[in-house]
Amino acid sequence: MRFRNSDEAWEFWVQYGGHIGFDVRNRNTIRSRIDGTITSCRFVCSNEGIRRKSQIDHEPKRIRAETRTNCKVRMIVSFDRVAKFFEVTEVDLEHNHLLQLPQTCHLLALQRKISDVQALEIEIANDSGIMPKASHEVACRRAGGKFNVGYTLTDQKNHLRTKRQREMAYGQAGSMLKFFRDKIVENPSFQYHLQLDCEEHIANILWVDAKMLLDYAHFGDVVTFDTTFGTNKEYRPFGIFLGLN
């Protein structure tokens, strides 16, 4: 087979994996040292290789399921500089593990995708106060079943969380930080802390004022984390540390 570029080859490998019933990975991409153009790509099964043994001495709190089986399935494409296309130069399609059933292939990581139209519908439903579970059920019925939607309820919640974090980072973050700094000027006992996610977006916020610190001195024998307040209209959870004597 021949492809016009490496992206077209990768898209084919993703579609092939979804059709057969296995997840895929881009193992490596080799570029020319002269001009930086891609010369070859190695696409593999997600079960390729063997997981490295943990270097920690103590037992981990959560043991992850073993997914690597040293599967040898691969497709290597190389760039032909004369013909200006990528050609399959090596391929192995024999798996050493069970494949997904046709009924569950849509749950593979790279087979799940929220389109721009679906993203707009999800956001409209969320702005209208419809909970994710209900809006996802409507989308499944409209598409003729959950197999035809293209994404799961977890994907939908992740999309909304990413949207909230993006809005927080570019909208409310500046005014919130200014509010905290003003509070510190009024009373140096005011404290706050921000926790960022892997993309450097604000994920969690904790703040404590002077009165809270004083209350904790009197009601700090037992402390609980109370999340019964649920979420606000932006679907952000809010919890308080409740102290009792």
PDB file of C-alpha atoms in Angstrom:
ATOM      1  CA  MET A   1       0.000   0.000   0.000  1.00  0.00           C
ATOM      2  CA  ARG A   2       1.053   3.594  -0.598  1.00  0.00           C
ATOM      3  CA  PHE A   3       0.085   6.800   1.216  1.00  0.00           C
ATOM      4  CA  ARG A   4       0.478  10.463   0.352  1.00  0.00           C
ATOM      5  CA  ASN A   5       1.863  11.338   3.804  1.00  0.00           C
ATOM      6  CA  SER A   6       2.501   9.846   7.248  1.00  0.00           C
ATOM      7  CA  ASP A   7      -0.794  11.193   8.648  1.00  0.00           C
ATOM      8  CA  GLU A   8      -2.750   9.282   6.000  1.00  0.00           C
ATOM      9  CA  ALA A   9      -0.845   6.093   6.899  1.00  0.00           C
ATOM     10  CA  TRP A  10      -1.594   6.620  10.599  1.00  0.00           C
ATOM     11  CA  GLU A  11      -5.304   7.192   9.920  1.00  0.00           C
ATOM     12  CA  PHE A  12      -5.401   3.939   7.966  1.00  0.00           C
ATOM     13  CA  TRP A  13      -3.712   2.070  10.851  1.00  0.00           C
ATOM     14  CA  VAL A  14      -6.214   3.487  13.347  1.00  0.00           C
ATOM     15  CA  GLN A  15      -9.159   2.479  11.151  1.00  0.00           C
ATOM     16  CA  TYR A  16      -7.678  -0.964  10.555  1.00  0.00           C
ATOM     17  CA  GLY A  17      -7.252  -1.490  14.306  1.00  0.00           C
ATOM     18  CA  GLY A  18     -10.850  -0.493  14.936  1.00  0.00           C
ATOM     19  CA  HIS A  19     -12.066  -2.852  12.208  1.00  0.00           C
ATOM     20  CA  ILE A  20     -10.052  -5.841  13.445  1.00  0.00           C
ATOM     21  CA  GLY A  21     -10.484  -5.151  17.174  1.00  0.00           C
ATOM     22  CA  PHE A  22      -7.225  -3.862  18.700  1.00  0.00           C
ATOM     23  CA  ASP A  23      -5.894  -0.523  19.871  1.00  0.00           C
ATOM     24  CA  VAL A  24      -2.838   0.998  18.206  1.00  0.00           C
ATOM     25  CA  ARG A  25       0.195   3.163  18.976  1.00  0.00           C
ATOM     26  CA  ASN A  26       2.697   5.181  16.966  1.00  0.00           C
ATOM     27  CA  ARG A  27       5.913   3.475  18.151  1.00  0.00           C
ATOM     28  CA  ASN A  28       8.358   5.916  16.619  1.00  0.00           C
ATOM     29  CA  THR A  29       8.900   8.402  13.809  1.00  0.00           C
ATOM     30  CA  ILE A  30      12.290   8.864  12.171  1.00  0.00           C
ATOM     31  CA  ARG A  31      13.209  12.192  10.596  1.00  0.00           C
ATOM     32  CA  SER A  32      16.030  13.104   8.254  1.00  0.00           C
ATOM     33  CA  ARG A  33      18.972  14.885   9.885  1.00  0.00           C
ATOM     34  CA  ILE A  34      19.423  16.913   6.715  1.00  0.00           C
ATOM     35  CA  ASP A  35      16.057  18.570   6.181  1.00  0.00           C
ATOM     36  CA  GLY A  36      13.903  17.218   9.035  1.00  0.00           C
ATOM     37  CA  THR A  37      11.412  15.428   6.786  1.00  0.00           C
ATOM     38  CA  ILE A  38       9.831  12.190   8.016  1.00  0.00           C
ATOM     39  CA  THR A  39      11.558   9.180   6.463  1.00  0.00           C
ATOM     40  CA  SER A  40       9.779   6.299   8.193  1.00  0.00           C
ATOM     41  CA  CYS A  41       7.127   5.478  10.802  1.00  0.00           C
ATOM     42  CA  ARG A  42       6.551   2.377  12.893  1.00  0.00           C
ATOM     43  CA  PHE A  43       2.933   1.711  13.893  1.00  0.00           C
ATOM     44  CA  VAL A  44       2.285  -1.104  16.371  1.00  0.00           C
ATOM     45  CA  CYS A  45      -0.410  -2.793  18.448  1.00  0.00           C
ATOM     46  CA  SER A  46      -1.008  -1.202  21.853  1.00  0.00           C
ATOM     47  CA  ASN A  47       0.029  -4.546  23.439  1.00  0.00           C
ATOM     48  CA  GLU A  48       3.505  -4.254  21.924  1.00  0.00           C
ATOM     49  CA  GLY A  49       6.446  -4.567  24.300  1.00  0.00           C
ATOM     50  CA  ILE A  50       6.635  -5.493  27.980  1.00  0.00           C
ATOM     51  CA  ARG A  51       5.917  -3.189  30.900  1.00  0.00           C
ATOM     52  CA  ARG A  52       8.992  -2.186  32.856  1.00  0.00           C
ATOM     53  CA  LYS A  53       9.199  -3.443  36.421  1.00  0.00           C
ATOM     54  CA  SER A  54       8.536  -0.864  39.099  1.00  0.00           C
ATOM     55  CA  GLN A  55      11.618   0.622  40.760  1.00  0.00           C
ATOM     56  CA  ILE A  56       9.874   1.389  44.062  1.00  0.00           C
ATOM     57  CA  ASP A  57      10.428  -0.813  47.106  1.00  0.00           C
ATOM     58  CA  HIS A  58       6.960  -0.648  48.668  1.00  0.00           C
ATOM     59  CA  GLU A  59       3.773  -2.188  47.314  1.00  0.00           C
ATOM     60  CA  PRO A  60       1.786   0.294  45.157  1.00  0.00           C
ATOM     61  CA  LYS A  61      -1.640   1.299  46.434  1.00  0.00           C
ATOM     62  CA  ARG A  62      -3.265   0.536  43.105  1.00  0.00           C
ATOM     63  CA  ILE A  63      -2.083  -2.292  40.869  1.00  0.00           C
ATOM     64  CA  ARG A  64      -2.760  -1.655  37.208  1.00  0.00           C
ATOM     65  CA  ALA A  65      -3.897  -4.485  34.966  1.00  0.00           C
ATOM     66  CA  GLU A  66      -1.203  -5.918  32.712  1.00  0.00           C
ATOM     67  CA  THR A  67      -1.930  -4.949  29.104  1.00  0.00           C
ATOM     68  CA  ARG A  68       1.424  -5.540  27.388  1.00  0.00           C
ATOM     69  CA  THR A  69       1.846  -9.000  25.861  1.00  0.00           C
ATOM     70  CA  ASN A  70       4.883  -8.307  23.648  1.00  0.00           C
ATOM     71  CA  CYS A  71       2.625  -8.441  20.592  1.00  0.00           C
ATOM     72  CA  LYS A  72       4.635  -8.273  17.341  1.00  0.00           C
ATOM     73  CA  VAL A  73       1.914  -6.755  15.145  1.00  0.00           C
ATOM     74  CA  ARG A  74       3.342  -3.754  13.292  1.00  0.00           C
ATOM     75  CA  MET A  75       3.305  -1.783  10.071  1.00  0.00           C
ATOM     76  CA  ILE A  76       6.351   0.187   8.923  1.00  0.00           C
ATOM     77  CA  VAL A  77       6.045   2.801   6.204  1.00  0.00           C
ATOM     78  CA  SER A  78       9.041   4.449   4.508  1.00  0.00           C
ATOM     79  CA  PHE A  79       9.219   7.599   2.401  1.00  0.00           C
ATOM     80  CA  ASP A  80      10.204   7.272  -1.244  1.00  0.00           C
ATOM     81  CA  ARG A  81      11.943  10.548  -2.127  1.00  0.00           C
ATOM     82  CA  VAL A  82      11.712   9.882  -5.861  1.00  0.00           C
ATOM     83  CA  ALA A  83       8.018   8.992  -6.045  1.00  0.00           C
ATOM     84  CA  LYS A  84       7.100  11.323  -3.138  1.00  0.00           C
ATOM     85  CA  PHE A  85       4.906   8.855  -1.228  1.00  0.00           C
ATOM     86  CA  PHE A  86       5.044   6.540   1.788  1.00  0.00           C
ATOM     87  CA  GLU A  87       5.085   2.818   1.106  1.00  0.00           C
ATOM     88  CA  VAL A  88       4.557  -0.142   3.440  1.00  0.00           C
ATOM     89  CA  THR A  89       7.943  -1.846   3.739  1.00  0.00           C
ATOM     90  CA  GLU A  90       7.280  -4.255   6.609  1.00  0.00           C
ATOM     91  CA  VAL A  91       4.116  -5.698   8.140  1.00  0.00           C
ATOM     92  CA  ASP A  92       3.172  -8.371  10.696  1.00  0.00           C
ATOM     93  CA  LEU A  93      -0.517  -8.980  11.466  1.00  0.00           C
ATOM     94  CA  GLU A  94      -0.410 -12.015  13.797  1.00  0.00           C
ATOM     95  CA  HIS A  95      -1.561 -11.089  17.327  1.00  0.00           C
ATOM     96  CA  ASN A  96      -0.621 -13.087  20.441  1.00  0.00           C
ATOM     97  CA  HIS A  97      -3.665 -11.976  22.449  1.00  0.00           C
ATOM     98  CA  LEU A  98      -7.450 -11.893  22.225  1.00  0.00           C
ATOM     99  CA  LEU A  99      -9.057  -9.200  20.082  1.00  0.00           C
ATOM    100  CA  GLN A 100     -12.057  -7.044  20.942  1.00  0.00           C
ATOM    101  CA  LEU A 101     -15.508  -8.215  19.897  1.00  0.00           C
ATOM    102  CA  PRO A 102     -17.254  -6.197  17.170  1.00  0.00           C
ATOM    103  CA  GLN A 103     -19.745  -5.023  19.816  1.00  0.00           C
ATOM    104  CA  THR A 104     -16.981  -3.426  21.908  1.00  0.00           C
ATOM    105  CA  CYS A 105     -14.592  -2.084  19.237  1.00  0.00           C
ATOM    106  CA  HIS A 106     -16.154   1.362  19.573  1.00  0.00           C
ATOM    107  CA  LEU A 107     -14.825   1.542  23.154  1.00  0.00           C
ATOM    108  CA  LEU A 108     -11.174   1.411  22.076  1.00  0.00           C
ATOM    109  CA  ALA A 109      -9.345   4.623  22.989  1.00  0.00           C
ATOM    110  CA  LEU A 110      -8.531   5.793  19.451  1.00  0.00           C
ATOM    111  CA  GLN A 111     -11.968   4.843  18.118  1.00  0.00           C
ATOM    112  CA  ARG A 112     -13.719   7.283  20.470  1.00  0.00           C
ATOM    113  CA  LYS A 113     -13.980  10.849  19.239  1.00  0.00           C
ATOM    114  CA  ILE A 114     -16.335  13.773  19.852  1.00  0.00           C
ATOM    115  CA  SER A 115     -17.010  15.699  16.650  1.00  0.00           C
ATOM    116  CA  ASP A 116     -17.419  19.482  16.560  1.00  0.00           C
ATOM    117  CA  VAL A 117     -21.194  19.121  16.115  1.00  0.00           C
ATOM    118  CA  GLN A 118     -21.440  16.665  19.016  1.00  0.00           C
ATOM    119  CA  ALA A 119     -19.299  18.943  21.196  1.00  0.00           C
ATOM    120  CA  LEU A 120     -21.666  21.840  20.488  1.00  0.00           C
ATOM    121  CA  GLU A 121     -24.702  19.731  21.390  1.00  0.00           C
ATOM    122  CA  ILE A 122     -23.031  18.576  24.620  1.00  0.00           C
ATOM    123  CA  GLU A 123     -22.229  22.150  25.636  1.00  0.00           C
ATOM    124  CA  ILE A 124     -25.739  23.402  24.775  1.00  0.00           C
ATOM    125  CA  ALA A 125     -27.294  20.624  26.862  1.00  0.00           C
ATOM    126  CA  ASN A 126     -24.955  21.426  29.757  1.00  0.00           C
ATOM    127  CA  ASP A 127     -25.749  25.154  29.572  1.00  0.00           C
ATOM    128  CA  SER A 128     -29.459  24.267  29.650  1.00  0.00           C
ATOM    129  CA  GLY A 129     -29.033  22.406  32.913  1.00  0.00           C
ATOM    130  CA  ILE A 130     -29.290  18.880  31.481  1.00  0.00           C
ATOM    131  CA  MET A 131     -27.039  16.449  33.350  1.00  0.00           C
ATOM    132  CA  PRO A 132     -24.404  14.575  31.292  1.00  0.00           C
ATOM    133  CA  LYS A 133     -26.016  11.168  31.815  1.00  0.00           C
ATOM    134  CA  ALA A 134     -29.371  12.357  30.468  1.00  0.00           C
ATOM    135  CA  SER A 135     -27.894  14.200  27.478  1.00  0.00           C
ATOM    136  CA  HIS A 136     -25.711  11.196  26.613  1.00  0.00           C
ATOM    137  CA  GLU A 137     -28.743   8.917  26.689  1.00  0.00           C
ATOM    138  CA  VAL A 138     -30.556  11.274  24.293  1.00  0.00           C
ATOM    139  CA  ALA A 139     -27.544  11.246  21.946  1.00  0.00           C
ATOM    140  CA  CYS A 140     -27.477   7.432  22.002  1.00  0.00           C
ATOM    141  CA  ARG A 141     -31.157   7.187  21.120  1.00  0.00           C
ATOM    142  CA  ARG A 142     -30.795   9.737  18.351  1.00  0.00           C
ATOM    143  CA  ALA A 143     -27.860   7.809  16.841  1.00  0.00           C
ATOM    144  CA  GLY A 144     -29.665   4.474  17.035  1.00  0.00           C
ATOM    145  CA  GLY A 145     -27.653   3.022  19.907  1.00  0.00           C
ATOM    146  CA  LYS A 146     -24.534   3.657  21.971  1.00  0.00           C
ATOM    147  CA  PHE A 147     -22.424   1.818  19.376  1.00  0.00           C
ATOM    148  CA  ASN A 148     -23.091   4.594  16.849  1.00  0.00           C
ATOM    149  CA  VAL A 149     -22.428   7.645  19.051  1.00  0.00           C
ATOM    150  CA  GLY A 150     -18.638   7.495  18.871  1.00  0.00           C
ATOM    151  CA  TYR A 151     -17.927   8.461  22.488  1.00  0.00           C
ATOM    152  CA  THR A 152     -18.764   7.322  26.014  1.00  0.00           C
ATOM    153  CA  LEU A 153     -20.312   9.096  28.984  1.00  0.00           C
ATOM    154  CA  THR A 154     -16.822   9.420  30.500  1.00  0.00           C
ATOM    155  CA  ASP A 155     -15.584  11.111  27.313  1.00  0.00           C
ATOM    156  CA  GLN A 156     -18.479  13.548  27.568  1.00  0.00           C
ATOM    157  CA  LYS A 157     -17.653  14.396  31.199  1.00  0.00           C
ATOM    158  CA  ASN A 158     -13.982  14.820  30.297  1.00  0.00           C
ATOM    159  CA  HIS A 159     -14.944  17.219  27.503  1.00  0.00           C
ATOM    160  CA  LEU A 160     -17.016  19.338  29.877  1.00  0.00           C
ATOM    161  CA  ARG A 161     -14.249  19.345  32.487  1.00  0.00           C
ATOM    162  CA  THR A 162     -11.687  20.436  29.888  1.00  0.00           C
ATOM    163  CA  LYS A 163     -14.054  23.196  28.757  1.00  0.00           C
ATOM    164  CA  ARG A 164     -14.495  24.406  32.351  1.00  0.00           C
ATOM    165  CA  GLN A 165     -10.760  24.388  32.970  1.00  0.00           C
ATOM    166  CA  ARG A 166     -10.141  26.315  29.755  1.00  0.00           C
ATOM    167  CA  GLU A 167     -12.754  28.903  30.679  1.00  0.00           C
ATOM    168  CA  MET A 168     -11.324  29.134  34.177  1.00  0.00           C
ATOM    169  CA  ALA A 169      -7.796  29.628  32.893  1.00  0.00           C
ATOM    170  CA  TYR A 170      -8.697  32.389  30.443  1.00  0.00           C
ATOM    171  CA  GLY A 171     -11.701  33.983  32.146  1.00  0.00           C
ATOM    172  CA  GLN A 172     -12.119  33.815  35.884  1.00  0.00           C
ATOM    173  CA  ALA A 173      -8.568  32.999  36.938  1.00  0.00           C
ATOM    174  CA  GLY A 174      -7.297  36.599  36.775  1.00  0.00           C
ATOM    175  CA  SER A 175     -10.138  38.111  38.803  1.00  0.00           C
ATOM    176  CA  MET A 176      -9.967  35.272  41.321  1.00  0.00           C
ATOM    177  CA  LEU A 177      -6.235  35.761  41.916  1.00  0.00           C
ATOM    178  CA  LYS A 178      -6.752  39.515  42.276  1.00  0.00           C
ATOM    179  CA  PHE A 179      -9.449  38.849  44.885  1.00  0.00           C
ATOM    180  CA  PHE A 180      -7.059  36.587  46.820  1.00  0.00           C
ATOM    181  CA  ARG A 181      -4.237  39.146  46.713  1.00  0.00           C
ATOM    182  CA  ASP A 182      -6.586  41.877  47.959  1.00  0.00           C
ATOM    183  CA  LYS A 183      -7.603  39.648  50.859  1.00  0.00           C
ATOM    184  CA  ILE A 184      -3.968  39.097  51.807  1.00  0.00           C
ATOM    185  CA  VAL A 185      -3.424  42.868  51.843  1.00  0.00           C
ATOM    186  CA  GLU A 186      -6.412  43.249  54.189  1.00  0.00           C
ATOM    187  CA  ASN A 187      -5.270  40.408  56.445  1.00  0.00           C
ATOM    188  CA  PRO A 188      -1.942  38.552  56.019  1.00  0.00           C
ATOM    189  CA  SER A 189      -3.485  35.509  57.718  1.00  0.00           C
ATOM    190  CA  PHE A 190      -5.500  34.820  54.575  1.00  0.00           C
ATOM    191  CA  GLN A 191      -4.069  31.837  52.708  1.00  0.00           C
ATOM    192  CA  TYR A 192      -4.820  30.200  49.384  1.00  0.00           C
ATOM    193  CA  HIS A 193      -3.345  27.434  47.233  1.00  0.00           C
ATOM    194  CA  LEU A 194      -3.859  26.447  43.607  1.00  0.00           C
ATOM    195  CA  GLN A 195      -3.391  22.967  42.161  1.00  0.00           C
ATOM    196  CA  LEU A 196      -2.622  22.708  38.437  1.00  0.00           C
ATOM    197  CA  ASP A 197      -3.197  19.775  36.114  1.00  0.00           C
ATOM    198  CA  CYS A 198      -0.722  18.323  33.602  1.00  0.00           C
ATOM    199  CA  GLU A 199      -1.599  21.086  31.106  1.00  0.00           C
ATOM    200  CA  GLU A 200      -0.904  23.835  33.647  1.00  0.00           C
ATOM    201  CA  HIS A 201      -4.608  24.661  33.969  1.00  0.00           C
ATOM    202  CA  ILE A 202      -6.185  25.400  37.349  1.00  0.00           C
ATOM    203  CA  ALA A 203      -7.773  22.199  38.634  1.00  0.00           C
ATOM    204  CA  ASN A 204      -8.408  22.799  42.356  1.00  0.00           C
ATOM    205  CA  ILE A 205      -8.510  25.849  44.625  1.00  0.00           C
ATOM    206  CA  LEU A 206      -8.218  25.995  48.416  1.00  0.00           C
ATOM    207  CA  TRP A 207      -8.593  29.139  50.506  1.00  0.00           C
ATOM    208  CA  VAL A 208      -8.664  29.847  54.247  1.00  0.00           C
ATOM    209  CA  ASP A 209      -9.373  33.222  55.885  1.00  0.00           C
ATOM    210  CA  ALA A 210      -8.458  34.429  59.379  1.00  0.00           C
ATOM    211  CA  LYS A 211     -11.838  33.500  60.899  1.00  0.00           C
ATOM    212  CA  MET A 212     -11.539  29.949  59.567  1.00  0.00           C
ATOM    213  CA  LEU A 213      -8.126  29.577  61.223  1.00  0.00           C
ATOM    214  CA  LEU A 214      -9.546  30.829  64.503  1.00  0.00           C
ATOM    215  CA  ASP A 215     -12.517  28.477  64.258  1.00  0.00           C
ATOM    216  CA  TYR A 216     -10.188  25.550  63.604  1.00  0.00           C
ATOM    217  CA  ALA A 217      -8.401  26.261  66.902  1.00  0.00           C
ATOM    218  CA  HIS A 218     -11.700  25.725  68.762  1.00  0.00           C
ATOM    219  CA  PHE A 219     -13.371  23.128  66.530  1.00  0.00           C
ATOM    220  CA  GLY A 220     -10.445  21.045  65.259  1.00  0.00           C
ATOM    221  CA  ASP A 221     -10.908  17.825  67.230  1.00  0.00           C
ATOM    222  CA  VAL A 222     -12.700  16.167  64.332  1.00  0.00           C
ATOM    223  CA  VAL A 223     -12.442  17.398  60.742  1.00  0.00           C
ATOM    224  CA  THR A 224     -14.543  16.111  57.849  1.00  0.00           C
ATOM    225  CA  PHE A 225     -14.533  16.983  54.165  1.00  0.00           C
ATOM    226  CA  ASP A 226     -18.150  17.816  53.300  1.00  0.00           C
ATOM    227  CA  THR A 227     -19.128  17.736  49.610  1.00  0.00           C
ATOM    228  CA  THR A 228     -22.905  17.676  50.081  1.00  0.00           C
ATOM    229  CA  PHE A 229     -23.075  21.138  48.505  1.00  0.00           C
ATOM    230  CA  GLY A 230     -22.632  19.426  45.130  1.00  0.00           C
ATOM    231  CA  THR A 231     -21.831  21.604  42.152  1.00  0.00           C
ATOM    232  CA  ASN A 232     -22.662  25.072  40.887  1.00  0.00           C
ATOM    233  CA  LYS A 233     -24.003  26.002  37.444  1.00  0.00           C
ATOM    234  CA  GLU A 234     -20.514  25.578  35.936  1.00  0.00           C
ATOM    235  CA  TYR A 235     -20.579  21.972  37.254  1.00  0.00           C
ATOM    236  CA  ARG A 236     -17.647  22.666  39.544  1.00  0.00           C
ATOM    237  CA  PRO A 237     -17.738  20.683  42.801  1.00  0.00           C
ATOM    238  CA  PHE A 238     -17.517  22.646  46.046  1.00  0.00           C
ATOM    239  CA  GLY A 239     -16.491  21.131  49.359  1.00  0.00           C
ATOM    240  CA  ILE A 240     -15.779  22.502  52.837  1.00  0.00           C
ATOM    241  CA  PHE A 241     -13.644  21.264  55.717  1.00  0.00           C
ATOM    242  CA  LEU A 242     -16.048  21.031  58.641  1.00  0.00           C
ATOM    243  CA  GLY A 243     -14.542  21.016  62.153  1.00  0.00           C
ATOM    244  CA  LEU A 244     -16.220  19.755  65.338  1.00  0.00           C
ATOM    245  CA  ASN A 245     -15.207  19.706  68.980  1.00  0.00           C
TER     246      ASN A 245
END
